[in-house]
mmCIF file of C-alpha atoms in Angstrom:
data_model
loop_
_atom_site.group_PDB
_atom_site.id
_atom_site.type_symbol
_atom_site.label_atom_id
_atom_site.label_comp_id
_atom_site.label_asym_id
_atom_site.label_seq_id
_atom_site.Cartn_x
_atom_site.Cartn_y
_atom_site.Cartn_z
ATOM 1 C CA UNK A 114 154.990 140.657 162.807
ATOM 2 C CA UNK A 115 156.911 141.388 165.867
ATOM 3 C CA UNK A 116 157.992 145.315 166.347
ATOM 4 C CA UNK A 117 160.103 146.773 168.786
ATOM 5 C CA UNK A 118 160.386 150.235 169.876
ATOM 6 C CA UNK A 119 162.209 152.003 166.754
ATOM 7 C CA UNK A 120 162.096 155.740 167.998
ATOM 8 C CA UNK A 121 163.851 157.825 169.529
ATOM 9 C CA UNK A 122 166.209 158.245 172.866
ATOM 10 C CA UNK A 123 169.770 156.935 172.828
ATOM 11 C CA UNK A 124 169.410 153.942 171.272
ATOM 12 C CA UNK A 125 167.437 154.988 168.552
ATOM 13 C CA UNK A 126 169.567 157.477 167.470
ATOM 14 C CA UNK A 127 172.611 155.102 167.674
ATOM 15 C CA UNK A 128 170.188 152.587 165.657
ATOM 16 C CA UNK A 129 170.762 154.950 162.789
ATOM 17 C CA UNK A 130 173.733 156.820 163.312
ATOM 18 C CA UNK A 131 176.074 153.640 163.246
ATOM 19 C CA UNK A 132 174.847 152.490 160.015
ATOM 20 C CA UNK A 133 175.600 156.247 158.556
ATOM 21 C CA UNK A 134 178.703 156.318 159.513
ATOM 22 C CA UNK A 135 179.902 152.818 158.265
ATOM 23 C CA UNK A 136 178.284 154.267 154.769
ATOM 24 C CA UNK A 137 180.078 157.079 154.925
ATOM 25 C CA UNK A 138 183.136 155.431 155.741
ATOM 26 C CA UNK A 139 182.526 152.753 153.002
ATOM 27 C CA UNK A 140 182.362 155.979 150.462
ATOM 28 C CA UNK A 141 185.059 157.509 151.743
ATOM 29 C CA UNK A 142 186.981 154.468 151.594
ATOM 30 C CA UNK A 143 186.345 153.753 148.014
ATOM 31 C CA UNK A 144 187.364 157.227 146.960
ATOM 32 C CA UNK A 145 190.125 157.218 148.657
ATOM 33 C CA UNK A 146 191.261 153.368 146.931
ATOM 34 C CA UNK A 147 190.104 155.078 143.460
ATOM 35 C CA UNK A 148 192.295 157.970 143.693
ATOM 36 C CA UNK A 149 195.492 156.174 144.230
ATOM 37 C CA UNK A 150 194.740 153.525 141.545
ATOM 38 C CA UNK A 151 194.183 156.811 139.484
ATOM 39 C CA UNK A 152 197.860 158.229 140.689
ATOM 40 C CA UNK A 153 199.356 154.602 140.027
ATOM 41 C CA UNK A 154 198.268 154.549 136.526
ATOM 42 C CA UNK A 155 197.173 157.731 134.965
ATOM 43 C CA UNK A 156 197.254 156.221 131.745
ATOM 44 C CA UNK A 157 194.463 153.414 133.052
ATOM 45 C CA UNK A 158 192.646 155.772 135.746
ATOM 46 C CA UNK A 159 189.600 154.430 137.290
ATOM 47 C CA UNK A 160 186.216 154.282 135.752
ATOM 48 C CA UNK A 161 183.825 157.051 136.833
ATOM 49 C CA UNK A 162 180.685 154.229 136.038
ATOM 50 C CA UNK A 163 182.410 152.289 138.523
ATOM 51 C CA UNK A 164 183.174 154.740 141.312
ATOM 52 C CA UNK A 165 179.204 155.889 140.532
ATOM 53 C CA UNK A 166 178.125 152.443 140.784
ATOM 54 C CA UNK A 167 179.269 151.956 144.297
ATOM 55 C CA UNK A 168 178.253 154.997 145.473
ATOM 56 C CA UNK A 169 174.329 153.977 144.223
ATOM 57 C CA UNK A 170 174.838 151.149 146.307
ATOM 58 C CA UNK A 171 175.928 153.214 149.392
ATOM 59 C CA UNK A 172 173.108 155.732 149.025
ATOM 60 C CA UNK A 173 170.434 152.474 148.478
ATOM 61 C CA UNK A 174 171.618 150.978 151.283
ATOM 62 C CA UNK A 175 171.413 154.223 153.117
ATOM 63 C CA UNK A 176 167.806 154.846 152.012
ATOM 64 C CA UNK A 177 166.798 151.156 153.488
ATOM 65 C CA UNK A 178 168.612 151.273 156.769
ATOM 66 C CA UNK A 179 167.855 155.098 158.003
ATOM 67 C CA UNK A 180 164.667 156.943 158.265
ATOM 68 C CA UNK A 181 162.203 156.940 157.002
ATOM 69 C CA UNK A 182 162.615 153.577 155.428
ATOM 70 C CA UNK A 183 163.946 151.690 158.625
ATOM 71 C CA UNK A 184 161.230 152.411 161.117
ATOM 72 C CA UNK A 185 158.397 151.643 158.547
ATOM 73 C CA UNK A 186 159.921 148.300 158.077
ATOM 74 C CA UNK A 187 159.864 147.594 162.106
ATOM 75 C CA UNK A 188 156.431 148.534 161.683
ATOM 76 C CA UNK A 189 154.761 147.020 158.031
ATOM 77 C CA UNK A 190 155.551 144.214 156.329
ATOM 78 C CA UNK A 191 155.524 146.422 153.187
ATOM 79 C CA UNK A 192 158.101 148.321 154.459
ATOM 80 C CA UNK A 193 160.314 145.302 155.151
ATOM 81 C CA UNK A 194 160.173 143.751 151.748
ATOM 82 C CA UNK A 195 161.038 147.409 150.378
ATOM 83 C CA UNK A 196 164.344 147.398 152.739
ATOM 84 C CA UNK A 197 164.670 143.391 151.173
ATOM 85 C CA UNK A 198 164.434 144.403 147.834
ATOM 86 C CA UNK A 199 166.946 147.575 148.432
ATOM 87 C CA UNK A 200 169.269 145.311 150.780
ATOM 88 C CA UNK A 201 169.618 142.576 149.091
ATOM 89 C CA UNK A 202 169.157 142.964 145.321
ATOM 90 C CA UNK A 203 169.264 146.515 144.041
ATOM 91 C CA UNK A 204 172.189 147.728 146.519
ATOM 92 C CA UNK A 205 174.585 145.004 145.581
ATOM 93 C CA UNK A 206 173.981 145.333 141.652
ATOM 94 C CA UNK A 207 175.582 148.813 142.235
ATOM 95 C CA UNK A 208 177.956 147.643 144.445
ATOM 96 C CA UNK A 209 179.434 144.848 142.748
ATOM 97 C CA UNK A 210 179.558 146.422 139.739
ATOM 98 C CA UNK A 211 181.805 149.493 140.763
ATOM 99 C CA UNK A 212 184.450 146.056 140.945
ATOM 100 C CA UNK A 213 185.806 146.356 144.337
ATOM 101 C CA UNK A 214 188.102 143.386 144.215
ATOM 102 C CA UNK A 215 190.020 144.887 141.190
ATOM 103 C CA UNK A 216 190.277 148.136 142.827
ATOM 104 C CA UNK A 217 191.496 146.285 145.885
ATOM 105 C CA UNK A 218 193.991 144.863 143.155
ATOM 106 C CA UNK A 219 195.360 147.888 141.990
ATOM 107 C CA UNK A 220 196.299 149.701 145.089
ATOM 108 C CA UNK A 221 197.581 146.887 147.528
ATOM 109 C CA UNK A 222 201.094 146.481 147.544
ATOM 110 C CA UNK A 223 202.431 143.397 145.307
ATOM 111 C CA UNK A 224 202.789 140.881 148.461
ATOM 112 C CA UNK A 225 199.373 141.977 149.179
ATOM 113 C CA UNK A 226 198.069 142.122 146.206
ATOM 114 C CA UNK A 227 199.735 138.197 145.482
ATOM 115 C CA UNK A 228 198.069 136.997 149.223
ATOM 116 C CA UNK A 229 194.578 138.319 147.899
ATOM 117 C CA UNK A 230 194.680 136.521 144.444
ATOM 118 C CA UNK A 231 195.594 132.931 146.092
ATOM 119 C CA UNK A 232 193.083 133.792 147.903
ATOM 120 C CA UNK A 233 190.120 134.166 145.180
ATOM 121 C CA UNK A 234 192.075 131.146 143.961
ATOM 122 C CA UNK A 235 191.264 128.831 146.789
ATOM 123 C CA UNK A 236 189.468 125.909 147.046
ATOM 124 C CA UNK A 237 186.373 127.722 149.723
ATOM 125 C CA UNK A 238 186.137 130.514 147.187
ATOM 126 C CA UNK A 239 185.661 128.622 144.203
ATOM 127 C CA UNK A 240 183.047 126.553 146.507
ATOM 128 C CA UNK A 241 181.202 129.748 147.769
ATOM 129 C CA UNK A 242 180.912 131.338 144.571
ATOM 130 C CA UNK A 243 179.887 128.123 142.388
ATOM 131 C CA UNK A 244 175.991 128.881 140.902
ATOM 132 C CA UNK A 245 174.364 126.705 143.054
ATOM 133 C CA UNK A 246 175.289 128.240 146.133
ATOM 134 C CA UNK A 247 174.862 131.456 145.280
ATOM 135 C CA UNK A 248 171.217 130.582 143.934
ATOM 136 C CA UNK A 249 170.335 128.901 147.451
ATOM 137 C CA UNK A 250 171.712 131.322 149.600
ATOM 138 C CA UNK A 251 170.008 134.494 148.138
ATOM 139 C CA UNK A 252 167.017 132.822 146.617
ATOM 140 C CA UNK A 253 166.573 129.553 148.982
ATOM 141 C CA UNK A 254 167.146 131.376 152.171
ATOM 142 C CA UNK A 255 163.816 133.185 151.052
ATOM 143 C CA UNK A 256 161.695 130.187 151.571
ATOM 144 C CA UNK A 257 163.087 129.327 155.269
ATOM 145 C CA UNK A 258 162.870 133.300 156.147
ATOM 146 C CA UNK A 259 158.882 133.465 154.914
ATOM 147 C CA UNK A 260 158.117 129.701 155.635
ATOM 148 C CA UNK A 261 159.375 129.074 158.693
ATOM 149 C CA UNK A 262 158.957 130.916 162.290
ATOM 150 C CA UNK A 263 162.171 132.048 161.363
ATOM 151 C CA UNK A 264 160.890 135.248 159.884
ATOM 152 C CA UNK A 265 158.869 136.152 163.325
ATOM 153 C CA UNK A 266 161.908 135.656 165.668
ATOM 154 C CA UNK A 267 164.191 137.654 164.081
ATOM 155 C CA UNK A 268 162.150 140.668 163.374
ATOM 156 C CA UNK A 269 160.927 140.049 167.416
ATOM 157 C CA UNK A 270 164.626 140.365 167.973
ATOM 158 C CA UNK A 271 165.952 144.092 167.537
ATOM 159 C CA UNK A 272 169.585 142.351 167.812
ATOM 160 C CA UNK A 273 168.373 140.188 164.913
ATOM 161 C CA UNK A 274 167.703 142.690 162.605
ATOM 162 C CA UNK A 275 171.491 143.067 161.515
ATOM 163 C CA UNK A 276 172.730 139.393 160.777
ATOM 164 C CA UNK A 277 169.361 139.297 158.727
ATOM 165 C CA UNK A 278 170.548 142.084 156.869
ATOM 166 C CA UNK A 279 174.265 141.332 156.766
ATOM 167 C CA UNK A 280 172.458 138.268 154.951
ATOM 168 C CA UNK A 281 170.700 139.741 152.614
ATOM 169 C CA UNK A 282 173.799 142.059 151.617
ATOM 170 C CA UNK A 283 176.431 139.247 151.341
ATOM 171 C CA UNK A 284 174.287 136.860 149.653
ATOM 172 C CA UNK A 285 172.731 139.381 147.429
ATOM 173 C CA UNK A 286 176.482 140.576 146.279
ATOM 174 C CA UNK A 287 177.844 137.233 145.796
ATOM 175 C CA UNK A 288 174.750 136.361 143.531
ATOM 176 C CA UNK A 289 175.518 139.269 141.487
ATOM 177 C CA UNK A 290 178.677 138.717 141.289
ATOM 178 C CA UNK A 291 178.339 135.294 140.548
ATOM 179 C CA UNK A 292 175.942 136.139 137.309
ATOM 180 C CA UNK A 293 177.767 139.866 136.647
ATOM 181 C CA UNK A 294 180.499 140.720 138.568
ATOM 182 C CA UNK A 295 183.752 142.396 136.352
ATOM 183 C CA UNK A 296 186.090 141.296 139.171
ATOM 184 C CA UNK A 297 188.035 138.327 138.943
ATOM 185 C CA UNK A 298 186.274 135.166 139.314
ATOM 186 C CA UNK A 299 188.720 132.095 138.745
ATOM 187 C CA UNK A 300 185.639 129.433 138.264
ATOM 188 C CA UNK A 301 183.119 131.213 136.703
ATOM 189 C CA UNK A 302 180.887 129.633 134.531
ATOM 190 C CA UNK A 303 179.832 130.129 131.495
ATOM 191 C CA UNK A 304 177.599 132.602 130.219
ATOM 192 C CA UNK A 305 175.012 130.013 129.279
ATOM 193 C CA UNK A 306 174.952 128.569 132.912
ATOM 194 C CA UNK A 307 174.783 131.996 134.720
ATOM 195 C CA UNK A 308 171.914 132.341 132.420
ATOM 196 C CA UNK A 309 170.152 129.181 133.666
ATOM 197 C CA UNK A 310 170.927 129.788 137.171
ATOM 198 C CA UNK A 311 169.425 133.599 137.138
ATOM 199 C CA UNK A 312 166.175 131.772 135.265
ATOM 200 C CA UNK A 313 166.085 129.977 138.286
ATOM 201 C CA UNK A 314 166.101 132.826 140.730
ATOM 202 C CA UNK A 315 163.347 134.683 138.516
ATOM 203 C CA UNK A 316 160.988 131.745 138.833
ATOM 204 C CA UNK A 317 162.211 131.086 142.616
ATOM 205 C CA UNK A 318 161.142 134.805 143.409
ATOM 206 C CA UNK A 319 157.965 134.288 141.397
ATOM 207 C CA UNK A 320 156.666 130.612 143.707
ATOM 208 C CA UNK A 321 157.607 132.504 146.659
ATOM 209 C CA UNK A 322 155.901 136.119 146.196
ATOM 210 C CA UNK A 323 152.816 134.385 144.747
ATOM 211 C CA UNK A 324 152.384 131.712 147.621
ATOM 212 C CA UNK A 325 152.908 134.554 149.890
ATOM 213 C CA UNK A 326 150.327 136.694 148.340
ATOM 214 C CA UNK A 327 148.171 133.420 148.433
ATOM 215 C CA UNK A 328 148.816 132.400 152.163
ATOM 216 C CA UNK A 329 150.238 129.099 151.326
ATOM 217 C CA UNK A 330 152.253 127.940 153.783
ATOM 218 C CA UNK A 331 153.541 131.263 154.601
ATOM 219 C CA UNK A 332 154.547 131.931 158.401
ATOM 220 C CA UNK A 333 154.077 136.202 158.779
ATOM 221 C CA UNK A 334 152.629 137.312 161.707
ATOM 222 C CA UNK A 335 151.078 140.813 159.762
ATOM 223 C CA UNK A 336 147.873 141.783 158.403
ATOM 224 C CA UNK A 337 147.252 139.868 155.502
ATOM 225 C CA UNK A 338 146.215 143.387 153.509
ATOM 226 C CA UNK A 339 150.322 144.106 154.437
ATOM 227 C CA UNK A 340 151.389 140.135 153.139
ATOM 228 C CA UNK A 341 149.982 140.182 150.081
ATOM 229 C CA UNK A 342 151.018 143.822 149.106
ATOM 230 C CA UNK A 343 154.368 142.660 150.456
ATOM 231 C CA UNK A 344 154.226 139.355 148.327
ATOM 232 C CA UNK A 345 153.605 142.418 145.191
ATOM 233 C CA UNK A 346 156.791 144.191 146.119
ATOM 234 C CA UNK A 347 158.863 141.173 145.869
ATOM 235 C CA UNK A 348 156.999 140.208 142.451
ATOM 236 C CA UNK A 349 157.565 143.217 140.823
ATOM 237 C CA UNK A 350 160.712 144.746 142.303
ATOM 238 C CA UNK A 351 162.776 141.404 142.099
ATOM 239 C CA UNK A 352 161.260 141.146 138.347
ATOM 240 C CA UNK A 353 163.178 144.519 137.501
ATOM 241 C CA UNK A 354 166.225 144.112 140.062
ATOM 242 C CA UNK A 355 166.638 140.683 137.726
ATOM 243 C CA UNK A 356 165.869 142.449 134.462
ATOM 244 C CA UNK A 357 168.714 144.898 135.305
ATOM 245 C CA UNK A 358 171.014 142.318 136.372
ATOM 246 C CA UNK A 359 170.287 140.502 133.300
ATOM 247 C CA UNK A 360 171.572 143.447 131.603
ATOM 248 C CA UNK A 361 174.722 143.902 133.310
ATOM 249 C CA UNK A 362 175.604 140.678 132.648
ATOM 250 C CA UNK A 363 175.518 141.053 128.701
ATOM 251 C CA UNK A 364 176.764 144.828 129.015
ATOM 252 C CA UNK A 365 180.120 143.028 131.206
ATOM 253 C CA UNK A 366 179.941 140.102 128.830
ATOM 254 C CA UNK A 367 182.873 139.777 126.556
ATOM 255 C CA UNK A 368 183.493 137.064 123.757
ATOM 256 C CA UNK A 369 186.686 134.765 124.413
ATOM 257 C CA UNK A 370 188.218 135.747 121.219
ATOM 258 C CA UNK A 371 191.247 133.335 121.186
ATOM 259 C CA UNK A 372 188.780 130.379 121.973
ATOM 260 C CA UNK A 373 186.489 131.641 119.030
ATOM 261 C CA UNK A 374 189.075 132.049 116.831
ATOM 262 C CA UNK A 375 190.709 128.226 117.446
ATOM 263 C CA UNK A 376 187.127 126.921 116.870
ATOM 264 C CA UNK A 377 186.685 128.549 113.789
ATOM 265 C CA UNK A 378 190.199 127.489 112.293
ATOM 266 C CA UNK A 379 188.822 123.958 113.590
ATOM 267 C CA UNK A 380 185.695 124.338 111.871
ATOM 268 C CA UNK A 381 187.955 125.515 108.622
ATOM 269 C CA UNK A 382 190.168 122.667 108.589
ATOM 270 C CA UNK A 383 187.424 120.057 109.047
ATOM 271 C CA UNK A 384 185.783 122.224 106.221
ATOM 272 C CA UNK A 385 189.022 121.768 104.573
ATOM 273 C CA UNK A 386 189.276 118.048 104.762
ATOM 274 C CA UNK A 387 185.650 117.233 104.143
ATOM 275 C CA UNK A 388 186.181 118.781 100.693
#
C-alpha cells in the first residue's frame, strides 16, 4: 500500500481542517434549510428523525476523514476499509434518509423549486438513478478499485485520496437512495426490484471480501495479515450497513393504496362474473 506523509505541518493540518469545516458547514446548512421549512409550514414542520439522520451522516463522515481514523487509513489497510465502510455505506444511509431533496423542495422559491423538479424529471436522472447503475457504481467499482493497480495509485497519490472518496460518497448515496431514499424519485422501481438489486450488492460484497481475504486476484500492496482482516471488515460491516438499509427500505415503504384498491375491485368483479 502506498502512504504518504499524513502528519503534521501546514499541510497536514489543512488535510483535516478543510474537511471539518465543509462538515460543519453541511450541518449548519441543513439546520438552517430545516428551520425555514419549519417557519413555512408550522402545521407540517420538519421531522426531527430526519434532521438527526443527516447529522449521523455528518458526524460518520467526520469520524472517517479526521483523526484518528484518517491517518490510520494512510497507514493500514484495515484502517482504509473502516473509512470505506463509513464513507461509502453507513454515512449515506443517514444522509439520504434525513431527505435532502424534499427539504431542498420546501424552502426554494416556486421558480426554483419548479427548475429542480424538471430536473429529477430528466432523462440523465432517470438514467443515473436506474438499479443497475447504481449497483455497478457502488458495488462494481469495488472490483476495479481491489483488482486492478487502480487501488495502489490512488492511495500513492495524496491528491487521489479525495475523488476516491467523493466516489465512495456519491455512489454510496445514490445506491441508497435508489433502494431507500423518501425523496422524490420519478422512476423508481418497484419494491420487488430494489429488493433484487440490494440481493445483488450483498452477494457482490460477499465474492469480493472473500477473494480478498483469499488473495485471488486481488492487487493490494499491504501485508497480507492487514488484507485479509481488511477483506473481514468489508464482510461483516457491509453485511450490517445492508441489513440496516434493508430496513429502511420497508420502514419508508408505503403500499400504493389506490392501485391496491383498483386490483381488488378487479379481482371482485372477475369474482363477480365467474359466479
Amino acid at each position: 500500500m502506498g502512504h504518504h506523509d499524513a502528519g503534521g505541518g501546514l499541510g497536514g493540518t489543512l488535510e483535516w481542517l478543510l474537511p471539518a469545516l465543509v462538515l460543519l458547514a453541511a450541518a449548519g446548512a441543513y439546520l438552517l434549510l430545516a428551520r425555514r421549512a419549519h417557519h413555512r409550514n408550522p402545521a407540517l414542520g420538519w421531522s426531527r428523525w430526519r434532521t438527526a439522520g443527516f447529522l449521523t451522516g455528518v458526524v460518520l463522515l467526520g469520524v472517517a476523514l479526521l483523526p484518528p481514523v484518517a491517518p490510520f487509513a494512510h497507514e493500514d489497510f484495515r484502517g482504509h476499509m473502516a473509512q470505506h465502510m463509513l464513507i461509502g455505506m453507513y454515512a449515506p444511509l443517514g444522509l439520504v434518509l434525513a431527505a435532502p431533496v424534499t427539504l431542498l423542495l420546501r424552502t426554494l422559491p416556486a421558480a426554483r423549486g419548479r427548475q429542480l423538479t424538471a430536473v429529477l424529471h430528466s432523462t440523465p436522472a432517470r438514467a443515473v438513478t436506474h438499479p443497475a447503475v447504481a449497483l455497478v457504481l457502488s458495488t462494481g467499482s469495488l472490483a476495479v478499485l481491489y483488482f486492478t493497480p487502480l487501488y495502489n495509485a490512488v492511495t500513492s497519490t495524496p491528491a487521489a485520496h479525495w475523488p476516491l472518496h467523493l466516489h465512495f460518497l456519491l455512489s454510496g448515496c445514490l445506491f441508497a437512495h435508489v433502494i431507500a431514499g423518501p425523496d422524490p424519485a420519478p422512476a423508481r422501481p418497484t419494491v420487488r426490484a430494489r429488493l433484487v438489486c440490494l440481493g445483488v450488492a450483498i452477494a457482490g460484497h460477499a465474492v469480493i471480501s472473500q477473494l480478498m481475504y483469499g488473495g485471488f486476484r486481488v492487487d493490494i500492496h499491504a501485508p497480507v495479515a492487514q488484507v485479509r482482516a481488511g477483506a473481514e471488515i468489508m464482510y461483516y460491516g457491509g453485511d450490517i450497513a445492508e441489513l440496516l438499509l434493508a430496513g429502511a427500505l420497508v420502514a419508508t415503504w408505503r403500499p400504493e393504496p389506490r392501485r391496491a384498491a383498483m386490483r381488488q375491485a378487479a379481482a371482485r368483479r372477475e369474482a363477480t362474473a365467474a359466479a
